[in-house]
Amino acid sequence: MATSVKMDEKLTGRVRNLAALRQRSPHWIMLEAIQQYVDREEARENFKQEALASWAGWKETGLHLTGQEVSAWLNTWGTDDEGPVPECHE
């Protein structure tokens, strides 16, 4: 799929300059920038959806762990006392 992007001259110059410094084509620089943006925004959206699902689950059941409980558990990681995931509670 061919797509065009309209940029002002200042941004076009910046892309060309960066491409020259990186010994890449302007096309490669733009494609890389778009890929990183899409990856970041998809991750952000996934995080948001997981948070909303967690919130809905808490509203439905009231089950949770406190930050202190999670921190205490995480502090055991990589030690001889590493424990299982704590049980959620009301």
mmCIF file of N, CA, C and O in Angstrom:
data_model
loop_
_atom_site.group_PDB
_atom_site.id
_atom_site.type_symbol
_atom_site.label_atom_id
_atom_site.label_comp_id
_atom_site.label_asym_id
_atom_site.label_seq_id
_atom_site.Cartn_x
_atom_site.Cartn_y
_atom_site.Cartn_z
ATOM 1 N N MET A 1 0.849 -1.170 0.000
ATOM 2 C CA MET A 1 0.000 0.000 0.000
ATOM 3 C C MET A 1 0.894 1.233 0.000
ATOM 4 O O MET A 1 1.712 1.435 0.885
ATOM 5 N N ALA A 2 0.749 2.047 -0.982
ATOM 6 C CA ALA A 2 1.525 3.286 -1.068
ATOM 7 C C ALA A 2 0.773 4.392 -0.334
ATOM 8 O O ALA A 2 -0.426 4.566 -0.506
ATOM 9 N N THR A 3 1.498 5.096 0.505
ATOM 10 C CA THR A 3 0.921 6.191 1.274
ATOM 11 C C THR A 3 1.886 7.356 1.226
ATOM 12 O O THR A 3 3.097 7.167 1.268
ATOM 13 N N SER A 4 1.357 8.543 1.150
ATOM 14 C CA SER A 4 2.237 9.715 1.167
ATOM 15 C C SER A 4 2.006 10.488 2.458
ATOM 16 O O SER A 4 0.931 10.442 3.049
ATOM 17 N N VAL A 5 3.049 11.163 2.886
ATOM 18 C CA VAL A 5 2.989 11.981 4.085
ATOM 19 C C VAL A 5 3.433 13.382 3.706
ATOM 20 O O VAL A 5 4.507 13.559 3.139
ATOM 21 N N LYS A 6 2.609 14.357 4.019
ATOM 22 C CA LYS A 6 2.967 15.741 3.726
ATOM 23 C C LYS A 6 3.609 16.350 4.959
ATOM 24 O O LYS A 6 3.044 16.326 6.042
ATOM 25 N N MET A 7 4.823 16.863 4.775
ATOM 26 C CA MET A 7 5.558 17.482 5.874
ATOM 27 C C MET A 7 6.010 18.861 5.431
ATOM 28 O O MET A 7 6.255 19.089 4.239
ATOM 29 N N ASP A 8 6.153 19.751 6.394
ATOM 30 C CA ASP A 8 6.682 21.060 6.041
ATOM 31 C C ASP A 8 8.180 20.943 5.750
ATOM 32 O O ASP A 8 8.813 19.926 6.043
ATOM 33 N N GLU A 9 8.738 21.979 5.168
ATOM 34 C CA GLU A 9 10.140 21.934 4.741
ATOM 35 C C GLU A 9 11.100 21.765 5.911
ATOM 36 O O GLU A 9 12.130 21.096 5.780
ATOM 37 N N LYS A 10 10.762 22.346 7.049
ATOM 38 C CA LYS A 10 11.633 22.233 8.215
ATOM 39 C C LYS A 10 11.744 20.779 8.671
ATOM 40 O O LYS A 10 12.857 20.279 8.898
ATOM 41 N N LEU A 11 10.623 20.096 8.779
ATOM 42 C CA LEU A 11 10.648 18.699 9.199
ATOM 43 C C LEU A 11 11.311 17.827 8.140
ATOM 44 O O LEU A 11 12.094 16.928 8.465
ATOM 45 N N THR A 12 11.031 18.097 6.886
ATOM 46 C CA THR A 12 11.663 17.342 5.802
ATOM 47 C C THR A 12 13.182 17.469 5.887
ATOM 48 O O THR A 12 13.906 16.486 5.748
ATOM 49 N N GLY A 13 13.658 18.681 6.143
ATOM 50 C CA GLY A 13 15.098 18.903 6.279
ATOM 51 C C GLY A 13 15.680 18.151 7.463
ATOM 52 O O GLY A 13 16.784 17.592 7.370
ATOM 53 N N ARG A 14 14.950 18.138 8.559
ATOM 54 C CA ARG A 14 15.415 17.416 9.743
ATOM 55 C C ARG A 14 15.509 15.919 9.463
ATOM 56 O O ARG A 14 16.474 15.256 9.869
ATOM 57 N N VAL A 15 14.518 15.376 8.760
ATOM 58 C CA VAL A 15 14.536 13.944 8.413
ATOM 59 C C VAL A 15 15.718 13.654 7.499
ATOM 60 O O VAL A 15 16.456 12.680 7.708
ATOM 61 N N ARG A 16 15.918 14.488 6.502
ATOM 62 C CA ARG A 16 17.045 14.279 5.580
ATOM 63 C C ARG A 16 18.380 14.359 6.319
ATOM 64 O O ARG A 16 19.291 13.565 6.062
ATOM 65 N N ASN A 17 18.507 15.319 7.219
ATOM 66 C CA ASN A 17 19.752 15.473 7.979
ATOM 67 C C ASN A 17 20.009 14.247 8.840
ATOM 68 O O ASN A 17 21.123 13.711 8.860
ATOM 69 N N LEU A 18 18.994 13.794 9.552
ATOM 70 C CA LEU A 18 19.142 12.612 10.391
ATOM 71 C C LEU A 18 19.462 11.379 9.548
ATOM 72 O O LEU A 18 20.299 10.560 9.926
ATOM 73 N N ALA A 19 18.810 11.253 8.414
ATOM 74 C CA ALA A 19 19.070 10.118 7.518
ATOM 75 C C ALA A 19 20.531 10.113 7.078
ATOM 76 O O ALA A 19 21.182 9.063 7.070
ATOM 77 N N ALA A 20 21.066 11.278 6.737
ATOM 78 C CA ALA A 20 22.464 11.371 6.324
ATOM 79 C C ALA A 20 23.393 10.988 7.474
ATOM 80 O O ALA A 20 24.376 10.261 7.277
ATOM 81 N N LEU A 21 23.087 11.466 8.675
ATOM 82 C CA LEU A 21 23.917 11.149 9.834
ATOM 83 C C LEU A 21 23.897 9.657 10.145
ATOM 84 O O LEU A 21 24.907 9.093 10.572
ATOM 85 N N ARG A 22 22.763 9.028 9.965
ATOM 86 C CA ARG A 22 22.609 7.594 10.263
ATOM 87 C C ARG A 22 22.951 6.704 9.068
ATOM 88 O O ARG A 22 22.878 5.483 9.170
ATOM 89 N N GLN A 23 23.275 7.325 7.961
ATOM 90 C CA GLN A 23 23.554 6.603 6.715
ATOM 91 C C GLN A 23 22.390 5.686 6.356
ATOM 92 O O GLN A 23 22.545 4.509 6.043
ATOM 93 N N ARG A 24 21.215 6.270 6.427
ATOM 94 C CA ARG A 24 19.969 5.604 6.070
ATOM 95 C C ARG A 24 19.226 6.504 5.093
ATOM 96 O O ARG A 24 19.548 7.680 4.936
ATOM 97 N N SER A 25 18.196 5.963 4.489
ATOM 98 C CA SER A 25 17.375 6.782 3.597
ATOM 99 C C SER A 25 16.340 7.545 4.426
ATOM 100 O O SER A 25 15.957 7.101 5.517
ATOM 101 N N PRO A 26 15.859 8.677 3.924
ATOM 102 C CA PRO A 26 14.760 9.362 4.612
ATOM 103 C C PRO A 26 13.544 8.445 4.792
ATOM 104 O O PRO A 26 12.874 8.492 5.822
ATOM 105 N N HIS A 27 13.288 7.601 3.796
ATOM 106 C CA HIS A 27 12.183 6.650 3.886
ATOM 107 C C HIS A 27 12.361 5.739 5.092
ATOM 108 O O HIS A 27 11.413 5.490 5.853
ATOM 109 N N TRP A 28 13.572 5.225 5.300
ATOM 110 C CA TRP A 28 13.840 4.337 6.428
ATOM 111 C C TRP A 28 13.584 5.070 7.747
ATOM 112 O O TRP A 28 12.976 4.516 8.659
ATOM 113 N N ILE A 29 14.058 6.308 7.853
ATOM 114 C CA ILE A 29 13.867 7.099 9.074
ATOM 115 C C ILE A 29 12.383 7.288 9.356
ATOM 116 O O ILE A 29 11.917 7.102 10.494
ATOM 117 N N MET A 30 11.614 7.653 8.343
ATOM 118 C CA MET A 30 10.179 7.877 8.537
ATOM 119 C C MET A 30 9.463 6.581 8.901
ATOM 120 O O MET A 30 8.603 6.562 9.790
ATOM 121 N N LEU A 31 9.808 5.491 8.231
ATOM 122 C CA LEU A 31 9.178 4.207 8.521
ATOM 123 C C LEU A 31 9.489 3.766 9.952
ATOM 124 O O LEU A 31 8.602 3.301 10.683
ATOM 125 N N GLU A 32 10.738 3.940 10.359
ATOM 126 C CA GLU A 32 11.134 3.589 11.726
ATOM 127 C C GLU A 32 10.372 4.429 12.751
ATOM 128 O O GLU A 32 9.897 3.913 13.763
ATOM 129 N N ALA A 33 10.236 5.716 12.490
ATOM 130 C CA ALA A 33 9.514 6.607 13.405
ATOM 131 C C ALA A 33 8.045 6.197 13.513
ATOM 132 O O ALA A 33 7.480 6.158 14.615
ATOM 133 N N ILE A 34 7.435 5.883 12.398
ATOM 134 C CA ILE A 34 6.028 5.479 12.409
ATOM 135 C C ILE A 34 5.865 4.158 13.142
ATOM 136 O O ILE A 34 4.946 3.993 13.955
ATOM 137 N N GLN A 35 6.770 3.215 12.891
ATOM 138 C CA GLN A 35 6.703 1.909 13.557
ATOM 139 C C GLN A 35 6.812 2.072 15.067
ATOM 140 O O GLN A 35 6.036 1.489 15.820
ATOM 141 N N GLN A 36 7.772 2.874 15.514
ATOM 142 C CA GLN A 36 7.944 3.083 16.955
ATOM 143 C C GLN A 36 6.718 3.764 17.564
ATOM 144 O O GLN A 36 6.295 3.416 18.667
ATOM 145 N N TYR A 37 6.156 4.731 16.849
ATOM 146 C CA TYR A 37 4.960 5.419 17.344
ATOM 147 C C TYR A 37 3.792 4.444 17.472
ATOM 148 O O TYR A 37 3.114 4.405 18.510
ATOM 149 N N VAL A 38 3.564 3.645 16.446
ATOM 150 C CA VAL A 38 2.446 2.693 16.467
ATOM 151 C C VAL A 38 2.659 1.656 17.571
ATOM 152 O O VAL A 38 1.727 1.340 18.314
ATOM 153 N N ASP A 39 3.884 1.140 17.709
ATOM 154 C CA ASP A 39 4.173 0.176 18.778
ATOM 155 C C ASP A 39 3.875 0.788 20.143
ATOM 156 O O ASP A 39 3.243 0.151 20.996
ATOM 157 N N ARG A 40 4.335 2.017 20.360
ATOM 158 C CA ARG A 40 4.140 2.689 21.648
ATOM 159 C C ARG A 40 2.661 2.931 21.928
ATOM 160 O O ARG A 40 2.172 2.678 23.032
ATOM 161 N N GLU A 41 1.930 3.390 20.924
ATOM 162 C CA GLU A 41 0.508 3.682 21.118
ATOM 163 C C GLU A 41 -0.313 2.413 21.306
ATOM 164 O O GLU A 41 -1.271 2.398 22.078
ATOM 165 N N GLU A 42 0.055 1.335 20.618
ATOM 166 C CA GLU A 42 -0.636 0.058 20.835
ATOM 167 C C GLU A 42 -0.386 -0.440 22.255
ATOM 168 O O GLU A 42 -1.314 -0.920 22.918
ATOM 169 N N ALA A 43 0.857 -0.323 22.733
ATOM 170 C CA ALA A 43 1.170 -0.735 24.101
ATOM 171 C C ALA A 43 0.392 0.111 25.104
ATOM 172 O O ALA A 43 -0.130 -0.405 26.100
ATOM 173 N N ARG A 44 0.311 1.401 24.851
ATOM 174 C CA ARG A 44 -0.440 2.294 25.735
ATOM 175 C C ARG A 44 -1.921 1.913 25.761
ATOM 176 O O ARG A 44 -2.551 1.883 26.814
ATOM 177 N N GLU A 45 -2.473 1.604 24.594
ATOM 178 C CA GLU A 45 -3.885 1.214 24.518
ATOM 179 C C GLU A 45 -4.118 -0.116 25.227
ATOM 180 O O GLU A 45 -5.113 -0.283 25.936
ATOM 181 N N ASN A 46 -3.192 -1.076 25.047
ATOM 182 C CA ASN A 46 -3.316 -2.359 25.740
ATOM 183 C C ASN A 46 -3.271 -2.173 27.255
ATOM 184 O O ASN A 46 -4.048 -2.794 27.983
ATOM 185 N N PHE A 47 -2.366 -1.317 27.729
ATOM 186 C CA PHE A 47 -2.271 -1.026 29.154
ATOM 187 C C PHE A 47 -3.578 -0.425 29.660
ATOM 188 O O PHE A 47 -4.091 -0.824 30.715
ATOM 189 N N LYS A 48 -4.123 0.498 28.893
ATOM 190 C CA LYS A 48 -5.383 1.140 29.274
ATOM 191 C C LYS A 48 -6.509 0.113 29.356
ATOM 192 O O LYS A 48 -7.287 0.109 30.316
ATOM 193 N N GLN A 49 -6.589 -0.772 28.352
ATOM 194 C CA GLN A 49 -7.649 -1.786 28.344
ATOM 195 C C GLN A 49 -7.493 -2.757 29.513
ATOM 196 O O GLN A 49 -8.489 -3.161 30.125
ATOM 197 N N GLU A 50 -6.246 -3.141 29.833
ATOM 198 C CA GLU A 50 -6.014 -4.017 30.983
ATOM 199 C C GLU A 50 -6.422 -3.324 32.278
ATOM 200 O O GLU A 50 -7.007 -3.955 33.169
ATOM 201 N N ALA A 51 -6.109 -2.044 32.400
ATOM 202 C CA ALA A 51 -6.482 -1.293 33.608
ATOM 203 C C ALA A 51 -7.998 -1.210 33.734
ATOM 204 O O ALA A 51 -8.548 -1.389 34.832
ATOM 205 N N LEU A 52 -8.682 -0.946 32.631
ATOM 206 C CA LEU A 52 -10.144 -0.882 32.673
ATOM 207 C C LEU A 52 -10.754 -2.228 33.029
ATOM 208 O O LEU A 52 -11.724 -2.303 33.792
ATOM 209 N N ALA A 53 -10.175 -3.308 32.509
ATOM 210 C CA ALA A 53 -10.664 -4.648 32.841
ATOM 211 C C ALA A 53 -10.416 -4.953 34.317
ATOM 212 O O ALA A 53 -11.279 -5.537 34.993
ATOM 213 N N SER A 54 -9.256 -4.544 34.831
ATOM 214 C CA SER A 54 -8.966 -4.752 36.252
ATOM 215 C C SER A 54 -9.926 -3.963 37.127
ATOM 216 O O SER A 54 -10.418 -4.460 38.145
ATOM 217 N N TRP A 55 -10.187 -2.733 36.730
ATOM 218 C CA TRP A 55 -11.126 -1.885 37.478
ATOM 219 C C TRP A 55 -12.517 -2.523 37.491
ATOM 220 O O TRP A 55 -13.163 -2.588 38.528
ATOM 221 N N ALA A 56 -12.952 -3.012 36.336
ATOM 222 C CA ALA A 56 -14.264 -3.655 36.245
ATOM 223 C C ALA A 56 -14.298 -4.907 37.118
ATOM 224 O O ALA A 56 -15.293 -5.166 37.805
ATOM 225 N N GLY A 57 -13.203 -5.675 37.111
ATOM 226 C CA GLY A 57 -13.134 -6.871 37.945
ATOM 227 C C GLY A 57 -13.199 -6.532 39.421
ATOM 228 O O GLY A 57 -13.885 -7.208 40.200
ATOM 229 N N TRP A 58 -12.491 -5.466 39.821
ATOM 230 C CA TRP A 58 -12.535 -5.058 41.225
ATOM 231 C C TRP A 58 -13.937 -4.597 41.614
ATOM 232 O O TRP A 58 -14.427 -4.947 42.685
ATOM 233 N N LYS A 59 -14.593 -3.820 40.734
ATOM 234 C CA LYS A 59 -15.944 -3.355 41.041
ATOM 235 C C LYS A 59 -16.913 -4.535 41.179
ATOM 236 O O LYS A 59 -17.839 -4.491 41.973
ATOM 237 N N GLU A 60 -16.678 -5.569 40.408
ATOM 238 C CA GLU A 60 -17.562 -6.737 40.433
ATOM 239 C C GLU A 60 -17.313 -7.624 41.654
ATOM 240 O O GLU A 60 -18.252 -8.122 42.264
ATOM 241 N N THR A 61 -16.034 -7.837 42.012
ATOM 242 C CA THR A 61 -15.715 -8.801 43.071
ATOM 243 C C THR A 61 -15.162 -8.174 44.343
ATOM 244 O O THR A 61 -15.258 -8.783 45.413
ATOM 245 N N GLY A 62 -14.521 -7.024 44.228
ATOM 246 C CA GLY A 62 -13.868 -6.404 45.381
ATOM 247 C C GLY A 62 -12.535 -7.033 45.723
ATOM 248 O O GLY A 62 -11.855 -6.613 46.656
ATOM 249 N N LEU A 63 -12.115 -8.054 44.966
ATOM 250 C CA LEU A 63 -10.853 -8.734 45.243
ATOM 251 C C LEU A 63 -9.680 -7.864 44.804
ATOM 252 O O LEU A 63 -9.714 -7.253 43.734
ATOM 253 N N HIS A 64 -8.622 -7.856 45.634
ATOM 254 C CA HIS A 64 -7.469 -7.014 45.323
ATOM 255 C C HIS A 64 -6.257 -7.450 46.144
ATOM 256 O O HIS A 64 -6.364 -8.298 47.029
ATOM 257 N N LEU A 65 -5.122 -6.856 45.834
ATOM 258 C CA LEU A 65 -3.914 -6.918 46.644
ATOM 259 C C LEU A 65 -3.507 -5.482 46.927
ATOM 260 O O LEU A 65 -3.695 -4.610 46.084
ATOM 261 N N THR A 66 -2.927 -5.237 48.073
ATOM 262 C CA THR A 66 -2.432 -3.895 48.362
ATOM 263 C C THR A 66 -1.060 -3.727 47.733
ATOM 264 O O THR A 66 -0.366 -4.713 47.416
ATOM 265 N N GLY A 67 -0.660 -2.493 47.579
ATOM 266 C CA GLY A 67 0.685 -2.220 47.060
ATOM 267 C C GLY A 67 1.748 -2.813 47.957
ATOM 268 O O GLY A 67 2.770 -3.323 47.478
ATOM 269 N N GLN A 68 1.537 -2.756 49.270
ATOM 270 C CA GLN A 68 2.488 -3.311 50.225
ATOM 271 C C GLN A 68 2.610 -4.824 50.057
ATOM 272 O O GLN A 68 3.708 -5.380 50.117
ATOM 273 N N GLU A 69 1.492 -5.492 49.831
ATOM 274 C CA GLU A 69 1.519 -6.944 49.623
ATOM 275 C C GLU A 69 2.288 -7.307 48.358
ATOM 276 O O GLU A 69 3.083 -8.251 48.356
ATOM 277 N N VAL A 70 2.053 -6.563 47.308
ATOM 278 C CA VAL A 70 2.755 -6.830 46.049
ATOM 279 C C VAL A 70 4.247 -6.549 46.208
ATOM 280 O O VAL A 70 5.088 -7.339 45.777
ATOM 281 N N SER A 71 4.587 -5.427 46.846
ATOM 282 C CA SER A 71 6.002 -5.100 47.056
ATOM 283 C C SER A 71 6.714 -6.161 47.882
ATOM 284 O O SER A 71 7.844 -6.552 47.562
ATOM 285 N N ALA A 72 6.068 -6.618 48.948
ATOM 286 C CA ALA A 72 6.672 -7.654 49.786
ATOM 287 C C ALA A 72 6.918 -8.924 48.982
ATOM 288 O O ALA A 72 7.971 -9.560 49.102
ATOM 289 N N TRP A 73 5.970 -9.290 48.146
ATOM 290 C CA TRP A 73 6.127 -10.479 47.304
ATOM 291 C C TRP A 73 7.252 -10.282 46.300
ATOM 292 O O TRP A 73 8.117 -11.145 46.135
ATOM 293 N N LEU A 74 7.272 -9.127 45.628
ATOM 294 C CA LEU A 74 8.311 -8.870 44.629
ATOM 295 C C LEU A 74 9.702 -8.848 45.256
ATOM 296 O O LEU A 74 10.681 -9.237 44.614
ATOM 297 N N ASN A 75 9.797 -8.400 46.495
ATOM 298 C CA ASN A 75 11.095 -8.366 47.173
ATOM 299 C C ASN A 75 11.654 -9.757 47.430
ATOM 300 O O ASN A 75 12.853 -9.897 47.689
ATOM 301 N N THR A 76 10.821 -10.790 47.348
ATOM 302 C CA THR A 76 11.307 -12.164 47.536
ATOM 303 C C THR A 76 11.837 -12.763 46.235
ATOM 304 O O THR A 76 12.484 -13.810 46.272
ATOM 305 N N TRP A 77 11.571 -12.121 45.102
ATOM 306 C CA TRP A 77 12.001 -12.671 43.809
ATOM 307 C C TRP A 77 13.519 -12.827 43.796
ATOM 308 O O TRP A 77 14.262 -11.940 44.197
ATOM 309 N N GLY A 78 13.970 -13.967 43.324
ATOM 310 C CA GLY A 78 15.397 -14.219 43.180
ATOM 311 C C GLY A 78 16.081 -14.581 44.491
ATOM 312 O O GLY A 78 17.304 -14.654 44.541
ATOM 313 N N THR A 79 15.295 -14.797 45.528
ATOM 314 C CA THR A 79 15.867 -15.202 46.815
ATOM 315 C C THR A 79 15.438 -16.635 47.118
ATOM 316 O O THR A 79 14.569 -17.200 46.457
ATOM 317 N N ASP A 80 16.046 -17.191 48.161
ATOM 318 C CA ASP A 80 15.652 -18.536 48.595
ATOM 319 C C ASP A 80 14.249 -18.547 49.171
ATOM 320 O O ASP A 80 13.619 -19.598 49.284
ATOM 321 N N ASP A 81 13.746 -17.377 49.576
ATOM 322 C CA ASP A 81 12.411 -17.271 50.179
ATOM 323 C C ASP A 81 11.341 -16.854 49.180
ATOM 324 O O ASP A 81 10.260 -16.424 49.584
ATOM 325 N N GLU A 82 11.643 -16.989 47.879
ATOM 326 C CA GLU A 82 10.677 -16.561 46.861
ATOM 327 C C GLU A 82 9.366 -17.312 47.043
ATOM 328 O O GLU A 82 9.336 -18.539 47.103
ATOM 329 N N GLY A 83 8.296 -16.541 47.127
ATOM 330 C CA GLY A 83 7.003 -17.149 47.386
ATOM 331 C C GLY A 83 6.081 -17.096 46.187
ATOM 332 O O GLY A 83 6.368 -16.435 45.188
ATOM 333 N N PRO A 84 4.949 -17.789 46.301
ATOM 334 C CA PRO A 84 3.953 -17.766 45.218
ATOM 335 C C PRO A 84 3.217 -16.415 45.215
ATOM 336 O O PRO A 84 3.296 -15.640 46.161
ATOM 337 N N VAL A 85 2.465 -16.194 44.162
ATOM 338 C CA VAL A 85 1.653 -14.981 44.076
ATOM 339 C C VAL A 85 0.682 -14.964 45.253
ATOM 340 O O VAL A 85 0.026 -15.965 45.528
ATOM 341 N N PRO A 86 0.610 -13.839 45.958
ATOM 342 C CA PRO A 86 -0.340 -13.763 47.077
ATOM 343 C C PRO A 86 -1.783 -13.909 46.583
ATOM 344 O O PRO A 86 -2.102 -13.550 45.452
ATOM 345 N N GLU A 87 -2.636 -14.401 47.444
ATOM 346 C CA GLU A 87 -4.055 -14.542 47.115
ATOM 347 C C GLU A 87 -4.745 -13.203 47.242
ATOM 348 O O GLU A 87 -4.509 -12.445 48.188
ATOM 349 N N CYS A 88 -5.608 -12.903 46.289
ATOM 350 C CA CYS A 88 -6.401 -11.682 46.361
ATOM 351 C C CYS A 88 -7.433 -11.808 47.489
ATOM 352 O O CYS A 88 -7.835 -12.916 47.842
ATOM 353 N N HIS A 89 -7.835 -10.696 48.046
ATOM 354 C CA HIS A 89 -8.796 -10.678 49.136
ATOM 355 C C HIS A 89 -9.685 -9.450 49.003
ATOM 356 O O HIS A 89 -9.433 -8.571 48.197
ATOM 357 N N GLU A 90 -10.745 -9.429 49.812
ATOM 358 C CA GLU A 90 -11.645 -8.265 49.794
ATOM 359 C C GLU A 90 -11.089 -7.170 50.677
ATOM 360 O O GLU A 90 -10.323 -7.364 51.541
#
